[in-house]
Coordinates of C-alpha atoms in Angstrom, one line a residue:
X816 CA 0.0 0.0 0.0
X817 CA 2.8 2.3 0.9
X818 CA 4.6 1.6 -2.3
X819 CA 1.5 2.4 -4.3
X820 CA 1.2 5.8 -2.6
X821 CA 4.8 6.5 -3.3
X822 CA 4.3 5.6 -6.9
X823 CA 1.3 7.9 -7.1
X824 CA 3.3 10.7 -5.6
X825 CA 6.2 10.2 -8.0
X826 CA 3.7 10.1 -10.9
X827 CA 2.0 13.2 -9.6
X828 CA 5.3 15.2 -9.3
X829 CA 6.5 13.8 -12.7
X830 CA 3.3 15.0 -14.4
X831 CA 3.5 18.4 -12.6
X832 CA 7.1 18.9 -13.6
X833 CA 6.2 18.0 -17.2
X834 CA 3.3 20.4 -17.1
X835 CA 5.4 23.2 -15.7
X836 CA 8.0 22.5 -18.3
X837 CA 5.4 22.7 -21.1
X838 CA 3.9 25.9 -19.6
X839 CA 7.4 27.4 -19.4
X840 CA 8.2 26.3 -23.0
X841 CA 4.9 27.6 -24.4
X842 CA 5.4 30.9 -22.5
X843 CA 8.9 31.4 -23.8
X844 CA 7.8 30.5 -27.3
X845 CA 4.9 33.0 -27.0
X846 CA 7.2 35.8 -25.9
X847 CA 9.6 35.0 -28.7
X848 CA 6.8 35.0 -31.2
X849 CA 5.6 38.4 -29.8
X850 CA 9.1 39.9 -30.3
X851 CA 9.1 38.4 -33.8
X852 CA 5.8 40.0 -34.7
X853 CA 7.0 43.4 -33.2
X854 CA 10.0 43.2 -35.4
X855 CA 12.4 42.9 -32.5
X856 CA 13.5 39.4 -33.5
X857 CA 15.3 38.9 -36.8
X858 CA 14.7 35.4 -38.2
X859 CA 17.8 33.3 -39.1
X860 CA 17.7 33.2 -42.8
X861 CA 18.9 30.0 -44.6
X862 CA 20.6 32.1 -47.2
X863 CA 22.6 33.9 -44.5
X864 CA 23.6 30.5 -43.1
X865 CA 24.7 29.2 -46.5
X866 CA 26.7 32.3 -47.1
X867 CA 28.5 31.8 -43.8
X868 CA 29.2 28.1 -44.6
X869 CA 30.5 29.0 -48.1
X870 CA 32.8 31.7 -46.7
X871 CA 35.8 29.4 -46.2
X872 CA 37.5 30.3 -42.9
X873 CA 41.0 29.9 -44.4
X874 CA 40.3 32.8 -46.8
X875 CA 40.3 35.2 -43.8
X876 CA 44.1 35.2 -43.9
X877 CA 44.9 33.3 -47.1
X878 CA 42.8 35.1 -49.7
X879 CA 44.2 38.0 -51.7
X880 CA 43.7 41.4 -50.1
X881 CA 40.5 43.2 -51.0
X882 CA 42.3 46.3 -52.2
X883 CA 45.6 46.9 -53.9
X884 CA 47.5 50.2 -54.5
X885 CA 47.0 51.9 -57.8
X886 CA 49.5 54.5 -59.2
X887 CA 46.7 56.9 -60.3
X888 CA 43.6 56.0 -58.3
X889 CA 45.1 55.3 -54.9
X890 CA 43.5 51.9 -54.7
X891 CA 41.3 49.5 -56.6
X892 CA 39.9 46.1 -55.7
X893 CA 42.4 43.3 -56.3
X894 CA 41.9 42.2 -59.9
X895 CA 40.2 38.8 -60.7
X896 CA 39.3 38.3 -57.0
X897 CA 36.2 37.3 -55.1
X898 CA 35.8 38.7 -51.7
X899 CA 33.3 39.0 -48.9
X900 CA 31.3 42.2 -48.5
X901 CA 31.2 42.0 -44.7
X902 CA 28.8 41.4 -41.9
X903 CA 26.1 40.9 -40.8
X904 CA 25.5 39.1 -44.1
X905 CA 28.6 37.8 -46.0
X906 CA 28.1 37.9 -49.7
X907 CA 30.8 37.6 -52.3
X908 CA 31.6 40.2 -54.9
X909 CA 33.9 39.5 -57.9
X910 CA 36.3 42.0 -59.5
X911 CA 37.4 42.1 -63.1
X912 CA 40.9 42.2 -64.4
X913 CA 41.1 46.0 -63.9
X914 CA 40.0 46.0 -60.2
X915 CA 36.3 47.0 -60.5
X916 CA 33.2 45.0 -59.4
X917 CA 31.9 44.4 -62.9
X918 CA 32.3 42.3 -66.0
X919 CA 35.4 43.0 -68.2
X920 CA 35.6 46.6 -69.5
X921 CA 35.7 47.0 -73.3
X922 CA 39.3 47.4 -74.5
X923 CA 38.3 50.2 -77.0
X924 CA 35.3 52.1 -78.3
X925 CA 33.4 50.5 -81.2
X926 CA 30.8 52.1 -83.5
X927 CA 27.3 51.5 -82.5
X928 CA 28.1 51.0 -78.8
X929 CA 27.6 53.8 -76.3
X930 CA 29.6 53.4 -73.1
X931 CA 28.8 55.3 -69.9
X932 CA 30.7 55.2 -66.6
X933 CA 29.2 55.3 -63.1
X934 CA 31.7 56.6 -60.6
X935 CA 31.8 57.2 -56.9
X936 CA 32.1 55.3 -53.7
X937 CA 30.4 52.2 -52.3
X938 CA 26.9 53.6 -52.8
X939 CA 27.6 54.1 -56.5
X940 CA 29.2 50.6 -56.7
X941 CA 26.0 49.2 -54.9
X942 CA 27.7 47.7 -51.9
X943 CA 25.2 45.7 -49.9
X944 CA 23.5 43.8 -52.7
X945 CA 25.2 40.5 -53.8
X946 CA 23.8 40.1 -57.3
X947 CA 25.2 42.1 -60.2
X948 CA 21.6 42.3 -61.6
X949 CA 20.6 44.3 -58.5
X950 CA 23.3 47.0 -58.9
X951 CA 22.5 50.5 -60.2
X952 CA 24.9 50.1 -63.2
X953 CA 23.4 46.9 -64.4
X954 CA 19.8 48.1 -64.0
X955 CA 20.6 51.3 -65.9
X956 CA 22.3 49.4 -68.6
X957 CA 19.2 47.1 -69.0
X958 CA 16.8 50.1 -69.2
X959 CA 19.0 51.7 -71.9
X960 CA 19.3 48.6 -74.0
X961 CA 15.5 48.0 -73.6
X962 CA 14.1 51.4 -74.3
X963 CA 16.8 53.9 -75.6
X964 CA 18.5 52.4 -78.7
X965 CA 18.9 54.6 -81.7
X966 CA 21.1 55.0 -84.8
X967 CA 24.1 56.1 -82.8
X968 CA 23.6 53.8 -79.8
X969 CA 22.5 50.4 -81.0
X970 CA 23.9 48.9 -77.7
X971 CA 24.7 50.4 -74.3
X972 CA 27.3 49.5 -71.7
X973 CA 27.3 51.1 -68.2
X974 CA 30.6 50.4 -66.5
X975 CA 30.6 50.2 -62.7
X976 CA 33.7 52.2 -62.1
X977 CA 33.0 52.9 -58.4
X978 CA 35.2 51.8 -55.5
X979 CA 34.2 51.5 -51.9
X980 CA 35.7 54.4 -49.8
X981 CA 36.5 56.5 -52.8
X982 CA 35.5 60.2 -53.0
X983 CA 35.1 62.6 -55.9
X984 CA 38.9 63.2 -56.0
X985 CA 39.5 59.5 -56.9
X986 CA 36.4 59.3 -59.1
X987 CA 37.9 62.2 -61.2
X988 CA 41.2 60.4 -61.5
X989 CA 39.5 57.2 -62.7
X990 CA 37.4 59.3 -65.2
X991 CA 40.5 61.0 -66.6
X992 CA 42.2 57.6 -67.0
X993 CA 39.3 56.1 -68.9
X994 CA 38.0 59.2 -70.7
X995 CA 38.8 58.0 -74.2
X996 CA 36.5 55.0 -73.6
X997 CA 33.5 56.9 -72.4
X998 CA 30.6 58.6 -74.2
X999 CA 29.0 59.7 -70.9
X1000 CA 30.0 59.9 -67.2
X1001 CA 27.8 59.9 -64.1
X1002 CA 29.3 61.0 -60.8
X1003 CA 27.3 59.7 -57.8
X1004 CA 28.7 61.0 -54.5
X1005 CA 28.0 62.8 -51.3
X1006 CA 28.3 60.8 -48.1
X1007 CA 32.0 59.9 -48.3
X1008 CA 32.9 63.5 -49.2
X1009 CA 31.2 64.7 -46.0
X1010 CA 32.5 62.1 -43.7
X1011 CA 36.0 62.6 -45.2
X1012 CA 36.8 65.0 -42.5
X1013 CA 37.5 62.0 -40.4
X1014 CA 40.7 61.5 -42.4
X1015 CA 42.0 64.3 -40.3
X1016 CA 42.0 62.0 -37.3
X1017 CA 44.8 60.0 -39.0
X1018 CA 48.1 60.9 -40.7
X1019 CA 46.7 60.3 -44.2
X1020 CA 46.8 63.2 -46.7
X1021 CA 43.4 64.7 -47.0
X1022 CA 42.9 63.5 -50.6
X1023 CA 43.4 59.8 -49.6
X1024 CA 40.4 57.6 -49.8
X1025 CA 39.2 55.8 -46.7
X1026 CA 40.3 52.4 -47.8
X1027 CA 41.0 49.4 -45.6
X1028 CA 44.8 50.0 -45.7
X1029 CA 45.4 46.7 -44.0
X1030 CA 44.2 45.1 -47.2
X1031 CA 46.8 47.1 -49.1
X1032 CA 49.8 45.6 -47.3
X1033 CA 48.4 42.3 -46.1
X1034 CA 50.2 41.9 -42.8
X1035 CA 50.4 38.3 -41.4
X1036 CA 49.0 39.3 -38.0
X1037 CA 47.9 36.8 -35.3
X1038 CA 44.6 38.7 -35.3
X1039 CA 43.9 37.2 -38.7
X1040 CA 44.1 33.7 -37.3
X1041 CA 41.8 34.7 -34.4
X1042 CA 39.2 35.9 -37.0
X1043 CA 39.7 32.7 -38.9
X1044 CA 38.9 30.6 -35.8
X1045 CA 35.7 32.6 -35.2
X1046 CA 34.7 32.1 -38.8
X1047 CA 35.4 28.4 -38.5
X1048 CA 33.1 28.3 -35.4
X1049 CA 30.4 30.2 -37.2
X1050 CA 30.7 27.9 -40.3
X1051 CA 30.3 24.8 -38.2
X1052 CA 27.2 26.2 -36.4
X1053 CA 25.6 27.4 -39.6
X1054 CA 26.2 24.1 -41.3
X1055 CA 24.6 22.3 -38.2
X1056 CA 21.5 24.4 -38.5
X1057 CA 21.2 23.8 -42.3
X1058 CA 21.5 20.0 -41.6
X1059 CA 18.8 20.3 -38.8
X1060 CA 16.4 22.9 -40.1
X1061 CA 13.6 21.7 -37.7
X1062 CA 15.5 23.6 -34.9
X1063 CA 14.5 26.9 -36.5
X1064 CA 10.8 26.0 -36.1
X1065 CA 11.1 27.3 -32.6
X1066 CA 11.1 31.1 -32.3
X1067 CA 13.0 30.9 -29.0
X1068 CA 15.7 28.7 -30.5
X1069 CA 15.9 31.0 -33.5
X1070 CA 16.3 33.9 -31.1
X1071 CA 19.2 32.2 -29.3
X1072 CA 21.0 31.5 -32.5
X1073 CA 20.3 35.0 -33.7
X1074 CA 22.0 36.4 -30.6
X1075 CA 24.9 34.0 -31.0
X1076 CA 25.5 34.9 -34.7
X1077 CA 25.2 38.6 -33.9
X1078 CA 27.7 38.5 -31.1
X1079 CA 30.2 36.5 -33.0
X1080 CA 30.0 38.7 -36.1
X1081 CA 30.4 41.8 -33.9
X1082 CA 33.5 40.3 -32.3
X1083 CA 34.9 39.6 -35.8
X1084 CA 34.2 43.3 -36.8
X1085 CA 35.9 44.5 -33.6
X1086 CA 39.0 42.4 -34.2
X1087 CA 39.1 43.5 -37.8
X1088 CA 39.0 47.2 -36.8
X1089 CA 41.9 46.5 -34.4
X1090 CA 43.8 44.8 -37.2
X1091 CA 43.2 47.8 -39.5
X1092 CA 44.3 50.4 -37.0
X1093 CA 47.5 48.6 -36.2
X1094 CA 48.8 47.9 -39.6
X1095 CA 49.5 51.1 -41.6
X1096 CA 51.8 54.0 -41.3
X1097 CA 51.0 56.7 -43.8
X1098 CA 52.6 59.9 -45.0
X1099 CA 52.1 63.1 -43.0
X1100 CA 49.5 65.7 -44.2
X1101 CA 51.2 68.7 -45.7
X1102 CA 49.9 72.2 -45.6
X1103 CA 49.6 74.5 -42.5
X1104 CA 45.9 74.9 -42.8
X1105 CA 45.2 71.1 -42.5
X1106 CA 47.9 70.6 -39.9
X1107 CA 46.1 73.1 -37.7
X1108 CA 42.7 71.4 -38.3
X1109 CA 44.2 68.0 -37.6
X1110 CA 45.5 69.2 -34.2
X1111 CA 41.9 69.5 -33.1
X1112 CA 41.3 65.8 -33.8
X1113 CA 44.4 64.2 -32.4
X1114 CA 42.6 62.4 -29.5
X1115 CA 39.5 61.5 -31.5
X1116 CA 39.5 58.2 -33.5
X1117 CA 37.3 57.9 -36.6
X1118 CA 34.6 56.0 -34.8
X1119 CA 34.5 58.6 -32.0
X1120 CA 34.2 61.4 -34.5
X1121 CA 30.5 60.9 -34.8
X1122 CA 30.1 61.3 -31.1
X1123 CA 32.2 64.3 -31.2
X1124 CA 30.0 65.7 -34.0
X1125 CA 26.9 65.3 -31.9
X1126 CA 28.5 67.2 -29.0
X1127 CA 30.0 70.1 -31.0
X1128 CA 28.1 70.1 -34.4
X1129 CA 29.1 73.7 -35.3
X1130 CA 32.8 73.0 -34.9
X1131 CA 32.6 69.8 -36.9
X1132 CA 30.6 71.5 -39.6
X1133 CA 33.3 74.1 -40.0
X1134 CA 35.9 71.3 -40.6
X1135 CA 33.6 69.7 -43.2
X1136 CA 33.3 73.0 -45.0
X1137 CA 37.1 73.1 -45.2
X1138 CA 37.4 69.6 -46.6
X1139 CA 34.5 69.3 -49.1
X1140 CA 35.8 72.0 -51.6
X1141 CA 39.1 70.0 -51.8
X1142 CA 37.7 66.5 -52.1
X1143 CA 34.4 67.2 -54.0
X1144 CA 34.0 70.6 -55.6
X1145 CA 37.3 71.2 -57.3
X1146 CA 37.7 67.7 -58.6
X1147 CA 34.2 67.9 -60.1
X1148 CA 35.0 71.1 -61.8
X1149 CA 38.2 69.5 -63.3
X1150 CA 36.2 66.5 -64.6
X1151 CA 33.5 68.8 -66.1
X1152 CA 36.2 70.8 -67.9
X1153 CA 37.6 67.7 -69.5
X1154 CA 34.1 66.4 -70.4
X1155 CA 33.3 69.7 -72.2
X1156 CA 36.5 69.5 -74.3
X1157 CA 36.0 65.9 -75.2
X1158 CA 32.2 66.3 -75.7
X1159 CA 31.4 63.6 -73.2
X1160 CA 28.0 63.7 -71.6
X1161 CA 28.1 64.6 -67.9
X1162 CA 25.8 64.1 -64.9
X1163 CA 26.5 65.1 -61.3
X1164 CA 24.3 63.3 -58.7
X1165 CA 24.2 63.7 -54.9
X1166 CA 23.4 60.3 -53.5
X1167 CA 20.4 59.6 -51.3
X1168 CA 21.3 59.6 -47.5
X1169 CA 18.8 58.5 -45.0
X1170 CA 19.6 61.3 -42.6
X1171 CA 19.4 64.0 -45.4
X1172 CA 16.1 63.2 -47.1
X1173 CA 13.7 66.2 -47.0
X1174 CA 10.7 63.9 -46.3
X1175 CA 10.8 60.2 -45.6
X1176 CA 8.0 58.0 -46.8
X1177 CA 6.0 56.2 -44.1
X1178 CA 8.4 53.3 -43.6
X1179 CA 8.3 53.4 -39.8
X1180 CA 11.4 53.1 -37.6
X1181 CA 14.6 52.1 -39.4
X1182 CA 15.7 48.5 -38.9
X1183 CA 19.4 49.3 -39.0
X1184 CA 21.7 51.4 -36.8
X1185 CA 22.2 54.9 -38.1
X1186 CA 24.1 57.0 -35.6
X1187 CA 24.7 60.0 -37.9
X1188 CA 21.4 61.4 -39.2
X1189 CA 22.3 64.9 -38.1
X1190 CA 25.7 64.6 -39.8
X1191 CA 24.1 63.6 -43.1
X1192 CA 21.7 66.5 -42.9
X1193 CA 24.5 69.0 -42.3
X1194 CA 26.6 67.4 -45.2
X1195 CA 23.6 67.7 -47.5
X1196 CA 23.1 71.4 -46.7
X1197 CA 26.8 72.0 -47.4
X1198 CA 26.6 70.1 -50.7
X1199 CA 23.6 72.2 -51.7
X1200 CA 25.6 75.3 -51.1
X1201 CA 28.5 73.9 -53.1
X1202 CA 26.1 73.0 -55.9
X1203 CA 25.3 76.7 -56.3
X1204 CA 29.0 77.4 -56.7
X1205 CA 29.2 74.6 -59.4
X1206 CA 26.4 76.3 -61.3
X1207 CA 28.7 79.2 -62.1
X1208 CA 30.8 76.6 -64.0
X1209 CA 27.8 75.3 -65.9
X1210 CA 27.5 72.2 -63.7
X1211 CA 23.9 71.2 -62.9
X1212 CA 23.7 69.0 -59.7
X1213 CA 20.8 66.6 -59.1
X1214 CA 20.2 66.0 -55.4
X1215 CA 18.3 62.8 -54.7
X1216 CA 17.6 63.9 -51.1
X1217 CA 15.3 66.7 -52.1
X1218 CA 12.9 65.3 -54.7
X1219 CA 10.9 62.6 -52.7
X1220 CA 12.3 60.0 -55.1
X1221 CA 11.4 57.0 -53.0
X1222 CA 7.7 57.8 -52.3
X1223 CA 6.8 54.8 -54.6
X1224 CA 8.8 52.4 -52.4
X1225 CA 6.6 50.2 -50.2
X1226 CA 9.4 49.8 -47.5
X1227 CA 12.7 51.2 -46.4
X1228 CA 15.1 51.2 -49.3
X1229 CA 18.2 51.7 -47.2
X1230 CA 20.3 48.9 -45.8
X1231 CA 22.3 51.0 -43.3
X1232 CA 21.4 54.6 -43.9
X1233 CA 23.8 55.1 -46.7
X1234 CA 23.6 52.1 -49.0
X1235 CA 20.5 51.0 -50.9
X1236 CA 18.6 47.7 -51.3
X1237 CA 18.0 46.2 -54.7
X1238 CA 14.7 48.1 -54.8
X1239 CA 16.4 51.4 -53.9
X1240 CA 19.0 50.8 -56.7
X1241 CA 16.2 50.1 -59.1
X1242 CA 14.4 53.4 -58.3
X1243 CA 17.7 55.3 -58.7
X1244 CA 18.5 53.5 -62.0
X1245 CA 15.0 54.5 -63.3
X1246 CA 15.6 58.1 -62.3
X1247 CA 19.1 58.2 -64.0
X1248 CA 17.5 56.6 -67.1
X1249 CA 15.0 59.4 -67.3
X1250 CA 17.7 62.0 -66.9
X1251 CA 19.8 60.4 -69.6
X1252 CA 16.9 60.3 -72.0
X1253 CA 16.1 64.0 -71.3
X1254 CA 19.6 65.4 -71.1
X1255 CA 21.7 63.2 -73.3
X1256 CA 19.6 61.4 -75.9
X1257 CA 17.0 64.0 -76.9
X1258 CA 19.3 67.0 -76.9
X1259 CA 22.8 67.8 -78.1
X1260 CA 23.5 70.0 -75.2
X1261 CA 26.1 68.6 -72.8
X1262 CA 24.7 68.8 -69.2

């Protein structure tokens, strides 16, 4: 009888524990589901997992550097290379034999083919989308070949001549180098030129582009092996989830893995920044004016610059006003002068910036960190003022921040406040296509 009672008690407690466990599990799942519906929980995407698995960990320190020095442009992507765009999603990009993220450039001009160049920084290059078909250059080329062919232009080619980190100064050098190949040129800039004041926090000459200089010299640092070990760990975990997809049916499990991947990728970024900061010794800036400016930034690293800007915006604005004429206005004037002499069509575009748009569509709260909306607003205002100066040289500037271009978009077209999604690139390409038809194809006037 006693044994029977003990068995009943054990059964009771066993059932109670199981029920409590089920209630706790259901509650946790319910909370995780609620966070998911509120947009606070980002699902683990199978494409992201596959990209992590396919990113061979050994390539962290064995692959070719992303950038290499160039005698005229400062730097280009390592030719004939494939490299990872970065976190949080690692997609590969491929460079051609001349160091640009595009198919091979034509070796010479041919009758019946009109060649346009798109130049600028990472936004012009369409950093953030992993398919060539989603980039501005390709979409613009497709529109031209579909709806703009004529007796002179029986075929179009839009060359993606942009490099991440480049400013108008480098874009002008690239244009001058390839000018004999081009029938038209589109400069697409703004954000890098404004943030270029951060170059004063380093010893780089003010005209240098903000390139990953560690990639230029490829130091065999132990930090690279630490990054490799982390990527190896990520790859194993991602492969495990791909082999056991049923685990992702749980919102809570998905939440845990999401936190895991986020923390690991942030750690990789942190180590990579440390690697970059410890690897390059550059020439000193020359010129008394910039030496004096640079003295004000000696104790502020590039990351801390944005915090510094938020504290003393008027001071930082004064620095930006000193830098932009050198790295944006004057190089653009030089490029336009050459275009006029060579009768090359010319467009100057100020890129869209999340913090600079005059009126944002109703997309709700941004899903990406954007710590510098005030900075972009100030930069846009300075660029507007510089555009008025450019008008005296005959240069018309088209500012994509002031025309409500993205009202037709159903959701946020920014990936990080500066770079665009495939949909954002499509909208920009359509706008450029309309400008080209109006200014280049239906008139002989070179604008």
